[in-house]
Short mmCIF file of C-alpha atoms in Angstrom, two decimals:
data_model
loop_
_atom_site.label_atom_id
_atom_site.label_comp_id
_atom_site.label_asym_id
_atom_site.label_seq_id
_atom_site.Cartn_x
_atom_site.Cartn_y
_atom_site.Cartn_z
CA PHE A 1 72.23 284.92 164.12
CA LYS A 2 75.13 288.46 163.23
CA PRO A 3 74.50 290.54 160.77
CA ALA A 4 77.17 292.24 158.01
CA ALA A 5 76.02 293.16 154.45
CA THR A 6 73.19 292.09 152.27
CA ASP A 7 72.28 290.20 149.13
CA GLN A 8 69.95 288.37 146.54
CA ALA A 9 69.54 284.92 147.38
CA SER A 10 65.98 282.39 145.83
CA ILE A 11 63.25 281.58 147.44
CA ARG A 12 63.20 278.40 145.78
CA PRO A 13 64.20 276.01 149.37
CA LEU A 14 60.90 277.84 150.98
CA GLY A 15 58.48 276.17 148.04
CA ASP A 16 60.53 273.26 147.79
CA LEU A 17 59.12 272.52 151.08
CA VAL A 18 55.56 272.63 149.86
CA ALA A 19 56.31 270.91 146.40
CA LYS A 20 55.68 274.92 144.28
CA PRO A 21 58.92 275.46 142.93
CA VAL A 22 59.53 279.26 142.36
CA ASP A 23 62.45 280.70 141.19
CA LEU A 24 62.31 283.99 142.84
CA LEU A 25 65.06 286.44 143.75
CA VAL A 26 64.87 288.06 147.39
CA PRO A 27 66.81 291.22 149.05
CA ILE A 28 68.39 289.45 152.07
CA VAL A 29 71.17 289.56 155.41
CA THR A 30 73.75 287.58 155.06
CA GLY A 31 76.30 287.64 157.62
CA THR A 32 77.22 284.33 160.98
CA VAL A 33 75.14 281.86 162.77
CA THR A 34 76.89 282.59 166.12
CA HIS A 35 74.41 279.88 168.14
CA GLY A 36 71.76 279.01 165.89
CA THR A 37 70.12 276.94 163.71
CA VAL A 38 69.30 276.69 159.96
CA VAL A 39 66.04 275.72 159.18
CA VAL A 40 65.86 276.73 155.70
CA GLY A 41 68.84 277.90 153.37
CA ALA A 42 68.86 278.97 150.20
CA PRO A 43 71.48 277.49 146.62
CA GLY A 44 75.32 278.24 148.09
CA GLY A 45 75.18 278.48 152.32
CA LYS A 46 73.18 281.68 152.72
CA PRO A 47 70.10 280.54 155.34
CA LEU A 48 66.69 282.18 154.75
CA ILE A 49 65.77 281.27 158.57
CA VAL A 50 67.70 280.71 161.19
CA GLU A 51 66.11 279.50 164.62
CA GLY A 52 67.32 279.71 168.23
CA GLY A 53 66.29 278.95 171.81
CA TYR A 54 67.10 281.74 174.06
CA GLY A 55 65.96 281.01 178.10
CA ALA A 56 62.94 279.01 177.50
CA GLY A 57 61.27 280.52 174.19
CA LEU A 58 62.84 279.47 170.67
CA VAL A 59 63.72 282.97 168.77
CA VAL A 60 63.21 282.34 164.48
CA GLU A 61 64.27 284.86 162.66
CA LEU A 62 64.26 285.32 158.96
CA LEU A 63 66.54 286.86 156.83
CA PHE A 64 64.53 287.91 153.82
CA ASP A 65 60.87 290.22 154.47
CA PRO A 66 58.32 287.92 153.90
CA LEU A 67 55.90 291.05 153.72
CA ALA A 68 58.24 293.93 150.64
CA GLU A 69 59.20 293.65 147.24
CA PRO A 70 59.40 291.31 144.93
CA LEU A 71 57.69 289.04 147.23
CA SER A 72 54.67 291.22 148.30
CA SER A 73 53.29 291.28 144.97
CA THR A 74 53.54 287.37 143.64
CA SER A 75 50.47 286.18 143.22
CA ASP A 76 51.88 282.24 144.97
CA GLY A 77 50.76 282.25 148.65
CA MET A 78 54.90 282.11 148.93
CA SER A 79 54.80 285.50 151.22
CA GLY A 80 52.06 283.90 153.70
CA LEU A 81 53.99 280.64 153.52
CA ALA A 82 57.17 282.51 154.82
CA TRP A 83 54.75 284.41 157.41
CA THR A 84 53.44 281.39 158.86
CA LEU A 85 56.14 278.62 158.70
CA ALA A 86 58.15 281.85 161.48
CA LEU A 87 54.72 282.19 162.85
CA ASP A 88 54.68 277.30 163.92
CA ARG A 89 57.94 277.22 164.26
CA ALA A 90 58.23 280.06 167.14
CA LEU A 91 54.26 279.40 168.52
CA LEU A 92 53.17 276.05 168.45
CA THR A 93 54.86 274.21 171.35
CA GLN A 94 53.75 270.79 172.01
CA SER A 95 53.58 269.11 175.28
CA GLY A 96 57.56 268.02 176.93
CA GLY A 97 58.89 270.62 175.31
CA SER A 98 58.74 269.33 171.27
CA ARG A 99 58.81 271.82 168.16
CA GLY A 100 55.18 271.71 166.83
CA LYS A 101 54.49 270.57 163.65
CA GLN A 102 51.31 271.76 162.23
CA PHE A 103 52.14 273.27 159.43
CA ILE A 104 49.02 276.51 158.27
CA GLY A 105 47.98 278.03 155.69
CA ALA A 106 49.70 276.62 153.05
CA PRO A 107 49.44 277.22 149.63
CA VAL A 108 49.67 274.57 148.16
CA ASN A 109 48.88 270.04 149.53
CA GLY A 110 51.28 268.90 147.56
CA PRO A 111 53.06 265.62 148.00
CA GLY A 112 55.89 268.64 150.63
CA VAL A 113 53.46 268.49 153.51
CA PRO A 114 54.16 265.45 155.84
CA PRO A 115 51.35 263.96 155.87
CA THR A 116 51.04 263.92 159.45
CA GLN A 117 51.15 267.90 159.83
CA GLY A 118 47.54 269.38 160.48
CA THR A 119 45.42 271.03 158.55
CA PHE A 120 44.09 274.10 160.34
CA ALA A 121 43.74 276.74 158.55
CA THR A 122 44.29 276.38 154.74
CA PRO A 123 43.30 279.96 153.09
CA GLU A 124 39.90 277.20 151.14
CA ASP A 125 38.82 276.12 154.85
CA LEU A 126 39.04 279.69 156.16
CA TYR A 127 37.89 281.81 152.99
CA SER A 128 34.52 279.04 153.04
CA ILE A 129 34.91 280.14 156.93
CA LEU A 130 34.63 283.98 157.00
CA GLY A 131 32.91 284.64 154.53
CA SER A 132 30.07 282.23 155.30
CA THR A 133 28.20 285.37 156.06
CA PRO A 134 24.95 287.89 155.12
CA ALA A 135 27.73 290.23 153.87
CA GLY A 136 29.49 287.82 152.08
CA SER A 137 27.09 285.56 150.12
CA VAL A 138 25.33 286.64 146.34
CA PRO A 139 21.80 288.12 145.59
CA PRO A 140 19.51 284.88 145.00
CA VAL A 141 18.99 283.47 141.74
CA GLY A 142 15.59 283.63 141.83
CA LEU A 143 15.21 287.67 142.89
CA ILE A 144 17.73 288.50 140.30
CA GLY A 145 15.99 287.07 137.50
CA GLY A 146 12.42 287.92 138.85
CA LEU A 147 13.50 292.24 139.43
CA LEU A 148 14.32 291.69 135.52
CA VAL A 149 11.03 289.56 134.43
CA LEU A 150 9.88 292.64 136.00
CA TYR A 151 11.80 295.60 134.73
CA VAL A 152 11.17 294.37 130.99
CA LEU A 153 7.58 294.13 131.14
CA LEU A 154 7.29 297.41 133.94
CA ALA A 155 9.70 298.98 130.78
CA GLY A 156 7.71 297.42 127.42
CA PRO A 157 4.56 296.24 127.75
CA VAL A 158 2.27 297.31 130.22
CA ASN A 159 4.70 300.98 130.13
CA TYR A 160 3.55 300.59 125.71
CA ALA A 161 -0.03 299.71 127.46
CA ALA A 162 -0.58 302.71 129.47
CA LEU A 163 1.03 305.50 128.02
CA LYS A 164 -1.31 304.55 124.37
CA GLY A 165 -4.56 304.13 126.52
CA MET A 166 -3.46 307.60 127.63
CA ARG A 167 -3.17 308.79 123.78
CA ARG A 168 0.94 310.16 124.87
CA ARG A 169 2.88 306.84 123.21
CA GLU A 170 5.46 309.91 122.32
CA LEU A 171 6.19 309.99 126.41
CA MET A 172 8.32 306.44 125.74
CA TRP A 173 11.52 308.12 125.32
CA VAL A 174 11.01 309.94 128.90
CA THR A 175 9.26 306.35 130.71
CA VAL A 176 11.90 303.61 129.87
CA PRO A 177 14.77 305.43 131.11
CA ALA A 178 12.27 306.51 133.89
CA VAL A 179 11.87 303.39 135.03
CA ALA A 180 16.26 302.06 134.31
CA VAL A 181 16.66 305.23 136.84
CA ALA A 182 14.23 303.88 138.96
CA PHE A 183 15.45 299.88 139.35
CA THR A 184 18.90 300.50 139.52
CA ALA A 185 17.64 302.50 142.66
CA THR A 186 15.65 300.04 144.47
CA ALA A 187 18.51 297.69 143.68
CA TYR A 188 21.38 299.98 145.29
CA LEU A 189 18.69 301.11 148.23
CA ALA A 190 18.56 297.08 148.54
CA GLY A 191 22.06 296.12 147.69
CA LEU A 192 22.07 298.72 151.26
CA GLY A 193 19.79 297.46 153.05
CA GLN A 194 21.10 294.03 153.23
CA ARG A 195 25.24 294.69 153.62
CA GLY A 196 24.56 297.92 155.17
CA VAL A 197 26.09 300.69 155.63
CA ASN A 198 28.72 299.60 158.00
CA PHE A 199 32.45 297.70 157.81
CA LEU A 200 31.66 294.16 158.96
CA ASP A 201 33.95 291.62 160.77
CA SER A 202 33.60 288.18 160.68
CA GLU A 203 36.41 286.53 162.15
CA VAL A 204 37.88 282.88 163.75
CA GLN A 205 39.40 283.17 166.45
CA VAL A 206 41.74 280.00 167.84
CA VAL A 207 42.11 280.06 171.24
CA ARG A 208 45.99 277.45 172.83
CA VAL A 209 45.39 277.19 176.17
CA THR A 210 48.09 275.91 178.65
CA PRO A 211 47.59 274.24 182.48
CA ASP A 212 48.34 277.76 184.35
CA ALA A 213 46.01 279.51 182.05
CA ALA A 214 48.17 280.96 179.21
CA MET A 215 47.12 281.50 176.52
CA GLU A 216 48.01 281.64 172.71
CA VAL A 217 44.87 283.08 170.59
CA GLN A 218 45.09 283.79 166.71
CA ALA A 219 42.98 284.99 164.94
CA TYR A 220 41.92 285.11 161.19
CA HIS A 221 39.84 288.31 160.29
CA GLY A 222 37.83 288.58 157.09
CA ILE A 223 36.65 292.21 156.70
CA PHE A 224 33.82 293.22 154.31
CA THR A 225 34.10 297.19 153.52
CA PRO A 226 31.28 298.91 152.59
CA ARG A 227 33.00 301.62 150.33
CA ARG A 228 35.63 301.96 148.10
CA GLY A 229 39.27 303.79 149.45
CA ASP A 230 41.73 302.72 152.16
CA PHE A 231 40.89 302.48 155.96
CA THR A 232 42.11 302.22 159.17
CA VAL A 233 42.52 299.06 161.49
CA THR A 234 44.04 299.40 165.09
CA LEU A 235 44.29 296.25 167.06
CA PRO A 236 44.62 295.96 171.25
CA ALA A 237 48.78 296.24 172.08
CA ASN A 238 50.92 293.11 172.17
CA THR A 239 49.01 291.77 169.33
CA MET A 240 51.15 290.82 166.07
CA ALA A 241 49.53 291.27 163.05
CA SER A 242 49.84 290.44 159.26
CA THR A 243 48.50 291.30 155.98
CA ALA A 244 50.63 287.43 154.75
CA PHE A 245 47.28 285.50 154.39
CA SER A 246 47.03 283.47 151.27
CA THR A 247 47.14 283.71 147.67
CA ASN A 248 43.11 284.92 147.76
CA SER A 249 44.11 288.30 149.80
CA GLY A 250 45.28 290.60 147.11
CA SER A 251 47.33 290.79 144.53
CA ALA A 252 50.31 291.89 141.97
CA GLY A 253 46.75 292.38 139.20
CA SER A 254 44.05 293.95 142.17
CA GLY A 255 45.91 296.52 143.71
CA GLU A 256 45.47 296.15 147.27
CA THR A 257 47.62 297.09 149.15
CA ALA A 258 48.30 297.58 153.05
CA ILE A 259 50.72 298.64 154.91
CA VAL A 260 51.81 297.59 158.45
CA ASP A 261 52.54 299.95 161.85
CA SER A 262 53.69 297.92 165.20
CA GLY A 263 53.31 299.81 167.55
CA SER A 264 52.59 300.30 171.59
CA ARG A 265 49.12 299.82 169.80
CA PRO A 266 49.29 297.86 165.91
CA ARG A 267 48.02 300.02 162.95
CA VAL A 268 47.28 297.60 158.99
CA VAL A 269 46.21 301.11 157.11
CA MET A 270 44.33 299.33 153.91
CA GLN A 271 44.75 300.69 151.14
CA ASN A 272 42.77 300.64 147.76
CA SER A 273 40.18 298.81 148.80
CA ALA A 274 37.26 298.06 146.41
CA TYR A 275 32.74 298.15 146.83
CA ASP A 276 32.20 295.00 148.93
CA SER A 277 35.53 292.95 149.27
CA MET A 278 37.32 291.68 152.06
CA ARG A 279 40.35 292.19 153.36
CA THR A 280 41.97 289.30 154.95
CA LEU A 281 44.49 290.30 158.22
CA GLN A 282 45.65 287.80 160.54
CA THR A 283 46.69 288.51 164.45
CA LEU A 284 48.32 286.88 167.18
CA THR A 285 48.30 287.49 171.15
CA VAL A 286 49.84 285.75 173.91
CA ALA A 287 48.01 286.69 176.60
CA ARG A 288 46.41 285.45 180.41
CA ALA A 289 43.91 286.66 182.04
CA PRO A 290 42.31 289.74 182.74
CA THR A 291 43.57 290.35 179.82
CA GLN A 292 41.60 287.97 177.95
CA PRO A 293 39.29 286.00 180.41
CA VAL A 294 39.83 282.57 181.59
CA ALA A 295 39.70 279.33 180.22
CA GLY A 296 40.56 276.15 181.10
CA VAL A 297 38.65 272.83 181.44
CA GLU A 298 40.04 270.11 183.64
CA ALA A 299 39.99 266.87 183.17
CA HIS A 300 39.78 263.63 184.85
CA LEU A 301 39.62 259.99 181.97
CA ARG A 302 39.59 257.47 182.01
CA LEU A 303 39.51 254.10 179.73
CA VAL A 304 37.85 251.36 180.52
CA ASN A 305 35.96 249.16 178.17
CA GLY A 306 36.31 250.76 175.34
CA ARG A 307 34.96 253.77 177.15
CA ILE A 308 35.98 257.35 178.83
CA VAL A 309 34.53 257.86 181.79
CA GLY A 310 35.34 260.95 184.57
CA THR A 311 34.28 263.61 185.22
CA LEU A 312 35.78 267.56 183.19
CA ARG A 313 35.50 270.11 184.98
CA ASN A 314 34.99 274.22 182.94
CA THR A 315 37.88 276.14 185.19
CA GLY A 316 37.00 279.19 182.21
CA ASP A 317 34.45 282.54 182.11
CA ARG A 318 32.80 281.33 179.23
CA PRO A 319 30.77 278.66 178.77
CA LEU A 320 31.87 275.38 175.80
CA GLN A 321 30.26 273.81 172.94
CA GLN A 322 30.74 269.93 172.04
CA VAL A 323 33.28 269.12 173.92
CA MET A 324 35.10 266.47 172.85
CA LEU A 325 37.99 264.01 172.97
CA VAL A 326 40.36 263.18 169.98
CA SER A 327 43.12 261.05 169.87
CA GLY A 328 46.50 261.45 167.57
CA THR A 329 45.65 258.29 166.05
CA GLY A 330 41.76 260.30 165.09
CA GLN A 331 39.74 258.13 167.48
CA GLU A 332 36.71 260.76 168.72
CA SER A 333 34.41 260.96 172.17
CA THR A 334 31.59 263.33 172.63
CA LEU A 335 31.95 263.88 175.93
CA THR A 336 29.41 266.54 176.64
CA PRO A 337 27.18 268.83 174.17
CA ASP A 338 27.36 272.43 176.93
CA LEU A 339 29.47 272.50 180.10
CA GLY A 340 28.67 276.54 180.66
CA PRO A 341 31.69 277.61 183.05
CA HIS A 342 33.08 276.30 186.57
CA ALA A 343 30.52 274.13 185.90
CA THR A 344 31.54 270.15 186.23
CA ALA A 345 30.39 267.13 183.93
CA ALA A 346 30.17 263.35 184.26
CA VAL A 347 31.54 262.52 181.51
CA ASP A 348 30.46 258.42 180.39
CA ALA A 349 31.63 258.47 176.42
CA SER A 350 32.38 255.46 173.59
CA LEU A 351 35.68 255.76 172.22
CA ASP A 352 35.64 255.61 168.94
CA ALA A 353 37.63 255.51 166.01
CA ALA A 354 37.76 258.41 162.97
CA ASN A 355 36.05 256.37 160.07
CA GLN A 356 33.23 254.74 162.49
CA ARG A 357 30.61 256.54 162.68
CA PRO A 358 30.22 260.25 160.58
CA TYR A 359 31.03 262.88 161.82
CA ASP A 360 28.22 265.14 164.02
CA PRO A 361 28.51 268.04 165.70
CA GLY A 362 24.81 268.72 166.52
CA THR A 363 24.39 271.93 164.03
CA GLY A 364 23.31 272.55 160.43
CA THR A 365 25.07 273.77 157.24
CA THR A 366 24.75 276.99 156.82
CA GLY A 367 24.70 280.14 158.20
CA ALA A 368 26.63 280.54 161.44
CA ASP A 369 25.81 277.11 162.32
CA PHE A 370 28.08 276.63 158.29
CA ARG A 371 31.41 278.52 160.72
CA ARG A 372 31.21 276.33 163.77
CA ALA A 373 31.19 272.99 162.28
CA SER A 374 33.07 274.01 159.82
CA LEU A 375 35.94 275.41 162.79
CA LEU A 376 35.54 272.63 164.89
CA ARG A 377 35.90 269.97 162.40
CA ILE A 378 38.81 271.46 161.16
CA ALA A 379 40.32 271.63 164.74
CA ILE A 380 39.00 267.98 165.41
CA ALA A 381 41.16 267.10 161.99
CA GLU A 382 43.93 269.34 163.88
CA ALA A 383 44.26 267.24 167.31
CA ALA A 384 44.29 263.62 164.90
CA ASP A 385 48.05 264.41 163.90
CA SER A 386 49.23 259.81 164.39
CA ARG A 387 50.83 261.05 168.04
CA GLN A 388 49.91 257.64 169.62
CA GLY A 389 48.67 258.22 173.65
CA VAL A 390 48.20 261.77 173.07
CA PHE A 391 44.53 263.71 173.46
CA ASN A 392 43.44 266.72 173.27
CA VAL A 393 40.21 268.44 174.52
CA VAL A 394 38.77 270.33 171.43
CA ALA A 395 36.07 272.58 171.73
CA LEU A 396 33.62 275.49 170.24
CA THR A 397 33.23 278.73 172.90
CA ASP A 398 32.46 282.72 172.36
CA SER A 399 34.75 284.80 171.25
CA SER A 400 36.20 287.90 172.81
CA GLY A 401 38.12 291.02 172.10
CA THR A 402 37.74 293.37 168.79
CA LEU A 403 39.35 295.39 166.85
CA GLU A 404 38.53 299.21 166.00
CA VAL A 405 38.20 300.52 161.59
CA ASP A 406 38.73 303.94 161.08
CA GLY A 407 38.12 304.59 165.05
CA THR A 408 34.76 303.31 165.68
CA ARG A 409 33.44 299.52 165.92
CA PRO A 410 32.30 297.23 163.10
CA SER A 411 29.49 294.95 163.36
CA ARG A 412 30.79 291.49 164.37
CA SER A 413 30.55 287.59 163.63
CA SER A 414 32.77 285.68 165.41
#
C-alpha cells in the first residue's frame, strides 16, 4: 500500500464482521494498493485493512490506528477487534500454507462469526481464567457477615454493658468511634494480608510449535494493582504488546488509559489505575531456543479399530500434562496424563466423539485447577474446527518468561 493522504471513513464494515453495527468515523490513510488485497473496505471503496505477501510471510496493514481516538475511548470492543483481527490474519498459519480462520476476541458472538472458526480467547473465557486468583476473589460472605455482627455487638451491647459496670456510660461517645476505627484498621490489614503489597501477574500463555521448533507465544496478562496511580510494565525484547484486550479492559468512564512504547524493549505505561483493579495486557513473541525453552512433540500414531496406538515423545524441556489428540471434527483421545521432558510413552487409547463422554481433564473446579481445566477445554474447542482428516496434539505445560512492573518482578500465577 502506497500512502498519499489522510481522510475519514466509517468503521462499520469491521463491526459487520461480528454483527455489531458501529457507524463511527475514524481517521484513515488513503492511497494506492500496489500489490496487496483489500481485506476490509469502508463504504465508498476506501480500504481499511490491506494484506499482501512478502517473501514467505504476510504483511497486514491497518489504515487506521485502533489504539487512538475515537476508537480507544469506545466501550464496544472495536479497538480490540481491529487489533486481534490483524494478529489472526498475520500470525495464525495452518499447515500447507493456508491461512488460519480462527478469530480471537470477538466482542460479541453474533451471526457474523463463521461457525467453523475457533473459540479460543473470548473476553469472557479469559477474564474467568485470569480472575481466578486470590487477588481476584472477593471476601467470603460469611466472613463479612460475621465481622459486621461482631462489630455491632462490640459497639453496642458489649460496650454498653462494660461501661455500665464501670459506671462510665458517658464514655460511649469515645468508645463507639474507637471501635469503628479499630475495625476499619483490622479490615484494611486483613485485606493487605490477603492481597499483598506487590503487583500480581495472572497470566495465560498459548504456545504454538512448528516442526522446526519455532514457537509463537501469545500471552494474556491480568495485572492486579496494590495501589492507585500509574505503573510501567517492561517486556522482553522482540515482543508485541497491546492493551486492546476486550470490552472489560477500561472504558471511557473508568479513566484508565495506557501508553505503549514499542521500542527495542517495549514498555507499557498503565495510567489512572484503581486500587486492587485488574489491568489487562496482550503480548506476542515469535522465537526459538535458546530464547524460549525447547517445546515439541514427536508423534508416531495410527488408528486401529477405533483406537489410537503408537508412541509419543516429548522433545522439549518442559513436562506435558493431559496430552490429547483432537480431530477437526471434535473426536478426542487422551494419549497420556503425563509426559516428562525428553520422555517417550506408548499410546493405546480410544478415539471418541465429543458427545460420547463428558469432558474430564482430571482436575478440579476451583483455583489453579479451574484455570488449567478451562484453558485445556478452550484449546480443545479451538482444535475442533470442522476440518476433516486434520488432527492436533494439545497439552498443558509450564509457562516461561515474565515481565517487570516498575522495575521489579511481580508475583506470578501463570
